[in-house]
Each structure stands twice: as structure tokens, then as C-alpha cells.
Tab-separated table of C-alpha atoms in Angstrom:
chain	number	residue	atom	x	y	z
A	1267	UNK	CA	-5.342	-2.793	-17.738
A	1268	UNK	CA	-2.331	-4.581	-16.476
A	1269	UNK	CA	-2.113	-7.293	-14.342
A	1270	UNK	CA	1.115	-8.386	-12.587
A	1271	UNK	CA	2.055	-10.592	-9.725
A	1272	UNK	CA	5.166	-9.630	-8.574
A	1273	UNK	CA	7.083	-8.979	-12.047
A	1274	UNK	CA	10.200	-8.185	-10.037
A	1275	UNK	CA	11.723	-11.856	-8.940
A	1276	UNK	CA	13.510	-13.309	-11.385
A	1277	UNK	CA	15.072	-9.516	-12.442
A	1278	UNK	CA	18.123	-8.228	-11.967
A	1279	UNK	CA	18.551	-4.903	-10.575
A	1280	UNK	CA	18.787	-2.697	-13.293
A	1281	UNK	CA	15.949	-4.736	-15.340
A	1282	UNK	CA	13.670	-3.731	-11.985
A	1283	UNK	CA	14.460	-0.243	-12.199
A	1284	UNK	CA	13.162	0.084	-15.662
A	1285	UNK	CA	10.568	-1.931	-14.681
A	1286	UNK	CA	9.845	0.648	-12.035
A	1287	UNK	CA	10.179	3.457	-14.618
A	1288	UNK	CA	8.124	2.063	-16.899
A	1289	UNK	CA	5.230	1.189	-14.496
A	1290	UNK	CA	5.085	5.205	-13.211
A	1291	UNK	CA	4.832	6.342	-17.023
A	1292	UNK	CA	2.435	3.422	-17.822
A	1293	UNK	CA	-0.812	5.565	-18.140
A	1294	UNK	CA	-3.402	2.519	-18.561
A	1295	UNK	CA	-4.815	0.936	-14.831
A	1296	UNK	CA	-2.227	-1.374	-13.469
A	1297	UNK	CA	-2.990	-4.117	-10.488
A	1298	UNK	CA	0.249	-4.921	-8.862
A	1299	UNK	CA	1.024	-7.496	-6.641
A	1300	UNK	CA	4.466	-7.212	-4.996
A	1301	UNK	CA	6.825	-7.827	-1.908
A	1302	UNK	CA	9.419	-5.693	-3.425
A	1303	UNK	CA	9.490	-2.460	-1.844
A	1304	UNK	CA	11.583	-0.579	-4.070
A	1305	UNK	CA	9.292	-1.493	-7.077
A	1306	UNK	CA	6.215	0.286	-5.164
A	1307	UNK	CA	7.827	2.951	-4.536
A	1308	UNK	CA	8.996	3.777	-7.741
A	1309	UNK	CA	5.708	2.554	-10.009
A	1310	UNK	CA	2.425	3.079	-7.673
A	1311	UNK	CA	0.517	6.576	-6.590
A	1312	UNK	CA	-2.508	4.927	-6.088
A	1313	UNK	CA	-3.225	2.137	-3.494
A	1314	UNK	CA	-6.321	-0.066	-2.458
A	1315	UNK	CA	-5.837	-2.345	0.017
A	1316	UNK	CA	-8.468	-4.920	0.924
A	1317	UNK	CA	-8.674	-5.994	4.112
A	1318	UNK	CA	-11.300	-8.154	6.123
A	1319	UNK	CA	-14.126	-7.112	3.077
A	1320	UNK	CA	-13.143	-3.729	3.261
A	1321	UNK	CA	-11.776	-1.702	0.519
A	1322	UNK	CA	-9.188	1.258	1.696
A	1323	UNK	CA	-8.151	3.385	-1.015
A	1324	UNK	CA	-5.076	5.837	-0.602
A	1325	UNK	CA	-5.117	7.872	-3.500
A	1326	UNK	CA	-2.007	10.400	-4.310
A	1327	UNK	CA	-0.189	8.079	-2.071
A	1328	UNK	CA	3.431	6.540	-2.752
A	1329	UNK	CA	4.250	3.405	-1.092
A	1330	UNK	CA	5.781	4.763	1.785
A	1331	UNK	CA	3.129	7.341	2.650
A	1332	UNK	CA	0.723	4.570	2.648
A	1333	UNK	CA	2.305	2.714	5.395
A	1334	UNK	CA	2.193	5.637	7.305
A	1335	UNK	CA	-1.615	6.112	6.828
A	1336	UNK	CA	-1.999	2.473	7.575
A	1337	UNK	CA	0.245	2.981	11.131
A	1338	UNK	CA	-1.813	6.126	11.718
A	1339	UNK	CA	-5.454	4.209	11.043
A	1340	UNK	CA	-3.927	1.527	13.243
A	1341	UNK	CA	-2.884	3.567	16.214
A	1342	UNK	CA	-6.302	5.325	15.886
A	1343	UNK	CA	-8.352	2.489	16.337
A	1344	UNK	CA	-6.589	0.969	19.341
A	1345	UNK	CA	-6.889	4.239	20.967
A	1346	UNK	CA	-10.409	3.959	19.951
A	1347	UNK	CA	-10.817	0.693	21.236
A	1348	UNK	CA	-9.267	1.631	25.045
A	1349	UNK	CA	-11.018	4.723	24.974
A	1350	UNK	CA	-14.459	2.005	24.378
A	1351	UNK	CA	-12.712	-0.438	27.126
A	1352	UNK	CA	-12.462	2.157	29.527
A	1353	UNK	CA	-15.913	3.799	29.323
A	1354	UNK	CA	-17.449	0.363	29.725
A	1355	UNK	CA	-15.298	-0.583	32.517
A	1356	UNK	CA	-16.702	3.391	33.639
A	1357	UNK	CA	-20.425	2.302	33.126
């Protein structure tokens, strides 16, 4: 298991992207914390993101797929949520 909170600051660029290499062929469990886009896209395919006590796991997902899915679940549930507004206003 590795643990790393965002291993990417103090790096230059070519010291990330073997950082980035080595994190996709690490083939232990690996909790990443990171703001650095480039670095998740190049080391994760696996992503859980907690949010309000809720665990959401995207799994087979790079970095940028997941922000899709997370866009999609978003636009879902506001559409959920007028469809609920309007069929109480309805009632």
C-alpha cells in the first residue's frame, strides 16, 4: 500500500513524469491525493471519491473519464430533482 499526498509539488517536470510512470506500473494499492492533473491522468485507473458519507467508485476509469461520470451523475440528479419540483408543484 502506498500512501501519498500530492508527491508532485516540489518536482520538476520530468521528475513528475516518472513519477507518473512509475505510479501506472506500481502494482501494490496506491491512495493518492493530488491537484495535479497531469499526474492522475498518467498514474490512476481506479477512483473512489467520497463525498457527503458516500463512497463512489469508478473503476477502469482514467482521470478524465471520471470527471465526465461525475458531470453526467451531476446533470442526472438536477434533472431528477426538477422532474421531483415539478410533480409536486403538479400535485
Amino acid at each position: 500500500l502506498l500512501l501519498l499526498d500530492e508527491p508532485s509539488n516540489h518536482l520538476d517536470s520530468s521528475a513528475r513524469d516518472w513519477l507518473g510512470k512509475y505510479l501506472n506500473s506500481f502494482e501494490g494499492s496506491l491512495v493518492l491525493v493530488s491537484h495535479d492533473i497531469s499526474l492522475l491522468e498518467a498514474s490512476v485507473n481506479n477512483i473512489a471519491e467520497v463525498n457527503g458519507g458516500t463512497l463512489l467508485q469508478y473503476v477502469s476509469c482514467t482521470y478524465g473519464k471520471y470527471l465526465e461520470e461525475k458531470e453526467f451523475r451531476a446533470k442526472s440528479a438536477m434533472a431528477e430533482y426538477e422532474r421531483n419540483l415539478a410533480e409536486a408543484a403538479r400535485l
